Amino acid sequence: MMIASTAQHRRGFTLIELLVVMALIAALAAIAMIVAPGAMNKDRAASAVSQIQGALQISRARAIRDNTPRGIRLIWNGTNNVTEYQYIEMTPVIVPNPGGPLGMAPYPANGAPYVEFSYTAGPAVSNRTCTITAPAPGLTAGDQLQIVAGGTLYLPTLGTWHRILTASGTTTKTITLDSYPDQQLGAATRWRTYHFGLNGGPRILLGEPTIQLPASTCVDLGLSSPPGGGGSDYDILFAPSGLVVNTGSTQGAGQIFLWVRDPNKPANFNQGGEQLVVSIKAKSGGIGAAPVDWGSDPFILAKKSLSGQ
């Protein structure tokens, strides 16, 4: 008996089909090469924003816990494109006159130092003067070292902190401040307090290392608001209340915006890859983030991220 067998033949790919498959693979690879860098850039920018937000939240929590101003310093590196930061603290507050009006060693009762504000007012305030006075023999050498530009005047009676811009004089120091307690003093044209504190400005927190932002990311100080750079570090400090302390960098602004981008991208920022903004609300210490808006106000989305905070 004969058994018939049927041979099965497999049809091969034609040259045209192979060329079509190869063309599809090449097209997909080209699309991946275009899309992947953008996705990676977005991830890097988002990681940098998360890192900065985390550092700010840690600093705010430390300030509240330690009852002393804490913050971060964006470190100037020769360009406006900052890639490193450190945690900072305010130097301990020196209280020149713990005895109040009665004085305490080394100051006698009639020689207790005090801070005095005087206002020249008409329909509006036309002049503000702040002095730190100690009758003879005057302020101690240690106290005088704290009354310098960049230092801070603390007024516990009012609950305010003020950055010292300039200081002159010896027995009586006349100082200019970045902001004045107009709201707290109301209609008063002269106000004196014997309770005040001084310190010489922020310093690096002991034992804290320099921290690097993710690769190919930076905070552009030139585009941030208030802008920074010009050879100076950028300090952001939180008070024990959780509010932002005025520094030479933040300049008493109501809101602070840190522009995060890729420093290797071209100057045409519209095509400069993913760009985000970290936002801080001074009056509450609220922290947010949003993409850059390419309209007339690049920070409009960042401002919305702070609403309700």
PDB file of N, CA and C in Angstrom, residues 158-207:
ATOM      1  N   LEU A 158       8.244  92.970  68.497  1.00  0.00           N
ATOM      2  CA  LEU A 158       7.413  93.059  67.293  1.00  0.00           C
ATOM      3  C   LEU A 158       7.340  91.737  66.542  1.00  0.00           C
ATOM      4  N   GLY A 159       8.291  90.825  66.834  1.00  0.00           N
ATOM      5  CA  GLY A 159       8.329  89.547  66.123  1.00  0.00           C
ATOM      6  C   GLY A 159       8.842  89.680  64.710  1.00  0.00           C
ATOM      7  N   THR A 160       9.764  90.619  64.459  1.00  0.00           N
ATOM      8  CA  THR A 160      10.259  90.862  63.099  1.00  0.00           C
ATOM      9  C   THR A 160      11.778  90.706  63.026  1.00  0.00           C
ATOM     10  N   TRP A 161      12.243  90.378  61.794  1.00  0.00           N
ATOM     11  CA  TRP A 161      13.671  90.282  61.489  1.00  0.00           C
ATOM     12  C   TRP A 161      13.955  91.275  60.366  1.00  0.00           C
ATOM     13  N   HIS A 162      15.081  91.982  60.457  1.00  0.00           N
ATOM     14  CA  HIS A 162      15.422  92.984  59.452  1.00  0.00           C
ATOM     15  C   HIS A 162      16.893  92.852  59.070  1.00  0.00           C
ATOM     16  N   ARG A 163      17.168  92.827  57.762  1.00  0.00           N
ATOM     17  CA  ARG A 163      18.555  92.734  57.305  1.00  0.00           C
ATOM     18  C   ARG A 163      19.184  94.121  57.306  1.00  0.00           C
ATOM     19  N   ILE A 164      20.396  94.212  57.823  1.00  0.00           N
ATOM     20  CA  ILE A 164      21.121  95.480  57.885  1.00  0.00           C
ATOM     21  C   ILE A 164      21.829  95.715  56.550  1.00  0.00           C
ATOM     22  N   LEU A 165      21.552  96.858  55.930  1.00  0.00           N
ATOM     23  CA  LEU A 165      22.173  97.205  54.651  1.00  0.00           C
ATOM     24  C   LEU A 165      23.446  98.024  54.858  1.00  0.00           C
ATOM     25  N   THR A 166      23.400  99.010  55.745  1.00  0.00           N
ATOM     26  CA  THR A 166      24.576  99.824  56.052  1.00  0.00           C
ATOM     27  C   THR A 166      24.573 100.137  57.547  1.00  0.00           C
ATOM     28  N   ALA A 167      25.762 100.435  58.080  1.00  0.00           N
ATOM     29  CA  ALA A 167      25.887 100.801  59.494  1.00  0.00           C
ATOM     30  C   ALA A 167      27.022 101.801  59.636  1.00  0.00           C
ATOM     31  N   SER A 168      26.791 102.853  60.418  1.00  0.00           N
ATOM     32  CA  SER A 168      27.829 103.857  60.633  1.00  0.00           C
ATOM     33  C   SER A 168      27.702 104.409  62.046  1.00  0.00           C
ATOM     34  N   GLY A 169      28.807 104.945  62.576  1.00  0.00           N
ATOM     35  CA  GLY A 169      28.803 105.511  63.911  1.00  0.00           C
ATOM     36  C   GLY A 169      29.474 104.593  64.918  1.00  0.00           C
ATOM     37  N   THR A 170      29.633 105.079  66.152  1.00  0.00           N
ATOM     38  CA  THR A 170      30.285 104.302  67.212  1.00  0.00           C
ATOM     39  C   THR A 170      29.347 104.131  68.398  1.00  0.00           C
ATOM     40  N   THR A 171      29.273 105.147  69.275  1.00  0.00           N
ATOM     41  CA  THR A 171      28.366 105.040  70.422  1.00  0.00           C
ATOM     42  C   THR A 171      26.927 104.880  69.963  1.00  0.00           C
ATOM     43  N   THR A 172      26.542 105.669  68.969  1.00  0.00           N
ATOM     44  CA  THR A 172      25.232 105.526  68.332  1.00  0.00           C
ATOM     45  C   THR A 172      25.453 105.048  66.910  1.00  0.00           C
ATOM     46  N   LYS A 173      24.910 103.864  66.606  1.00  0.00           N
ATOM     47  CA  LYS A 173      25.016 103.308  65.258  1.00  0.00           C
ATOM     48  C   LYS A 173      23.749 103.649  64.480  1.00  0.00           C
ATOM     49  N   THR A 174      23.904 104.339  63.376  1.00  0.00           N
ATOM     50  CA  THR A 174      22.775 104.587  62.480  1.00  0.00           C
ATOM     51  C   THR A 174      22.791 103.508  61.402  1.00  0.00           C
ATOM     52  N   ILE A 175      21.692 102.790  61.291  1.00  0.00           N
ATOM     53  CA  ILE A 175      21.645 101.674  60.342  1.00  0.00           C
ATOM     54  C   ILE A 175      20.477 101.852  59.375  1.00  0.00           C
ATOM     55  N   THR A 176      20.678 101.379  58.157  1.00  0.00           N
ATOM     56  CA  THR A 176      19.573 101.284  57.198  1.00  0.00           C
ATOM     57  C   THR A 176      19.203  99.816  57.061  1.00  0.00           C
ATOM     58  N   LEU A 177      17.919  99.569  56.891  1.00  0.00           N
ATOM     59  CA  LEU A 177      17.387  98.210  56.871  1.00  0.00           C
ATOM     60  C   LEU A 177      16.719  97.923  55.539  1.00  0.00           C
ATOM     61  N   ASP A 178      16.608  96.637  55.221  1.00  0.00           N
ATOM     62  CA  ASP A 178      15.930  96.265  53.975  1.00  0.00           C
ATOM     63  C   ASP A 178      14.424  96.490  54.068  1.00  0.00           C
ATOM     64  N   SER A 179      13.880  96.461  55.298  1.00  0.00           N
ATOM     65  CA  SER A 179      12.459  96.740  55.501  1.00  0.00           C
ATOM     66  C   SER A 179      12.286  97.319  56.897  1.00  0.00           C
ATOM     67  N   TYR A 180      11.208  98.065  57.078  1.00  0.00           N
ATOM     68  CA  TYR A 180      10.953  98.709  58.364  1.00  0.00           C
ATOM     69  C   TYR A 180       9.598  98.244  58.906  1.00  0.00           C
ATOM     70  N   PRO A 181       9.436  98.237  60.229  1.00  0.00           N
ATOM     71  CA  PRO A 181       8.192  97.704  60.820  1.00  0.00           C
ATOM     72  C   PRO A 181       7.047  98.718  60.804  1.00  0.00           C
ATOM     73  N   ASP A 182       6.785  99.307  59.649  1.00  0.00           N
ATOM     74  CA  ASP A 182       5.733 100.324  59.555  1.00  0.00           C
ATOM     75  C   ASP A 182       4.387  99.776  60.016  1.00  0.00           C
ATOM     76  N   GLN A 183       4.049  98.603  59.534  1.00  0.00           N
ATOM     77  CA  GLN A 183       2.743  98.026  59.855  1.00  0.00           C
ATOM     78  C   GLN A 183       2.618  97.750  61.357  1.00  0.00           C
ATOM     79  N   GLN A 184       3.697  97.227  61.946  1.00  0.00           N
ATOM     80  CA  GLN A 184       3.647  96.892  63.373  1.00  0.00           C
ATOM     81  C   GLN A 184       3.585  98.149  64.256  1.00  0.00           C
ATOM     82  N   LEU A 185       4.223  99.230  63.819  1.00  0.00           N
ATOM     83  CA  LEU A 185       4.271 100.446  64.639  1.00  0.00           C
ATOM     84  C   LEU A 185       3.055 101.332  64.438  1.00  0.00           C
ATOM     85  N   GLY A 186       2.306 101.119  63.387  1.00  0.00           N
ATOM     86  CA  GLY A 186       1.103 101.906  63.156  1.00  0.00           C
ATOM     87  C   GLY A 186       1.427 103.367  62.914  1.00  0.00           C
ATOM     88  N   ALA A 187       0.765 104.250  63.671  1.00  0.00           N
ATOM     89  CA  ALA A 187       0.921 105.690  63.448  1.00  0.00           C
ATOM     90  C   ALA A 187       2.043 106.301  64.283  1.00  0.00           C
ATOM     91  N   ALA A 188       2.768 105.499  65.032  1.00  0.00           N
ATOM     92  CA  ALA A 188       3.827 106.040  65.890  1.00  0.00           C
ATOM     93  C   ALA A 188       4.929 106.676  65.048  1.00  0.00           C
ATOM     94  N   THR A 189       5.409 107.845  65.501  1.00  0.00           N
ATOM     95  CA  THR A 189       6.518 108.511  64.807  1.00  0.00           C
ATOM     96  C   THR A 189       7.853 108.277  65.518  1.00  0.00           C
ATOM     97  N   ARG A 190       7.807 107.725  66.746  1.00  0.00           N
ATOM     98  CA  ARG A 190       9.036 107.386  67.461  1.00  0.00           C
ATOM     99  C   ARG A 190       8.749 106.169  68.341  1.00  0.00           C
ATOM    100  N   TRP A 191       9.673 105.202  68.292  1.00  0.00           N
ATOM    101  CA  TRP A 191       9.472 103.976  69.077  1.00  0.00           C
ATOM    102  C   TRP A 191      10.830 103.460  69.535  1.00  0.00           C
ATOM    103  N   ARG A 192      10.926 103.084  70.809  1.00  0.00           N
ATOM    104  CA  ARG A 192      12.186 102.605  71.384  1.00  0.00           C
ATOM    105  C   ARG A 192      11.957 101.253  72.049  1.00  0.00           C
ATOM    106  N   THR A 193      12.941 100.355  71.907  1.00  0.00           N
ATOM    107  CA  THR A 193      12.898  99.076  72.610  1.00  0.00           C
ATOM    108  C   THR A 193      14.284  98.754  73.164  1.00  0.00           C
ATOM    109  N   TYR A 194      14.313  98.208  74.371  1.00  0.00           N
ATOM    110  CA  TYR A 194      15.559  97.770  74.992  1.00  0.00           C
ATOM    111  C   TYR A 194      15.791  96.268  74.777  1.00  0.00           C
ATOM    112  N   HIS A 195      14.840  95.624  74.126  1.00  0.00           N
ATOM    113  CA  HIS A 195      14.947  94.189  73.869  1.00  0.00           C
ATOM    114  C   HIS A 195      15.188  93.982  72.371  1.00  0.00           C
ATOM    115  N   PHE A 196      16.366  93.557  72.005  1.00  0.00           N
ATOM    116  CA  PHE A 196      16.684  93.318  70.599  1.00  0.00           C
ATOM    117  C   PHE A 196      17.842  92.331  70.506  1.00  0.00           C
ATOM    118  N   GLY A 197      17.989  91.759  69.335  1.00  0.00           N
ATOM    119  CA  GLY A 197      19.072  90.809  69.095  1.00  0.00           C
ATOM    120  C   GLY A 197      19.807  91.151  67.814  1.00  0.00           C
ATOM    121  N   LEU A 198      21.048  90.708  67.714  1.00  0.00           N
ATOM    122  CA  LEU A 198      21.888  90.971  66.548  1.00  0.00           C
ATOM    123  C   LEU A 198      22.610  89.705  66.135  1.00  0.00           C
ATOM    124  N   ASN A 199      22.814  89.544  64.843  1.00  0.00           N
ATOM    125  CA  ASN A 199      23.752  88.521  64.376  1.00  0.00           C
ATOM    126  C   ASN A 199      24.387  88.953  63.071  1.00  0.00           C
ATOM    127  N   GLY A 200      25.503  88.306  62.746  1.00  0.00           N
ATOM    128  CA  GLY A 200      26.323  88.747  61.624  1.00  0.00           C
ATOM    129  C   GLY A 200      25.985  88.139  60.282  1.00  0.00           C
ATOM    130  N   GLY A 201      24.848  87.482  60.145  1.00  0.00           N
ATOM    131  CA  GLY A 201      24.454  86.943  58.844  1.00  0.00           C
ATOM    132  C   GLY A 201      24.530  85.432  58.774  1.00  0.00           C
ATOM    133  N   PRO A 202      24.031  84.835  57.666  1.00  0.00           N
ATOM    134  CA  PRO A 202      23.986  83.377  57.535  1.00  0.00           C
ATOM    135  C   PRO A 202      25.376  82.758  57.401  1.00  0.00           C
ATOM    136  N   ARG A 203      25.469  81.481  57.806  1.00  0.00           N
ATOM    137  CA  ARG A 203      26.706  80.730  57.650  1.00  0.00           C
ATOM    138  C   ARG A 203      26.350  79.285  57.321  1.00  0.00           C
ATOM    139  N   ILE A 204      27.331  78.559  56.783  1.00  0.00           N
ATOM    140  CA  ILE A 204      27.107  77.157  56.416  1.00  0.00           C
ATOM    141  C   ILE A 204      26.841  76.339  57.672  1.00  0.00           C
ATOM    142  N   LEU A 205      25.850  75.477  57.613  1.00  0.00           N
ATOM    143  CA  LEU A 205      25.515  74.618  58.744  1.00  0.00           C
ATOM    144  C   LEU A 205      26.645  73.621  58.971  1.00  0.00           C
ATOM    145  N   LEU A 206      27.120  73.552  60.191  1.00  0.00           N
ATOM    146  CA  LEU A 206      28.283  72.737  60.518  1.00  0.00           C
ATOM    147  C   LEU A 206      28.057  71.271  60.146  1.00  0.00           C
ATOM    148  N   GLY A 207      29.022  70.712  59.393  1.00  0.00           N
ATOM    149  CA  GLY A 207      28.981  69.302  59.042  1.00  0.00           C
ATOM    150  C   GLY A 207      28.169  68.963  57.820  1.00  0.00           C
TER     151      GLY A 207
END
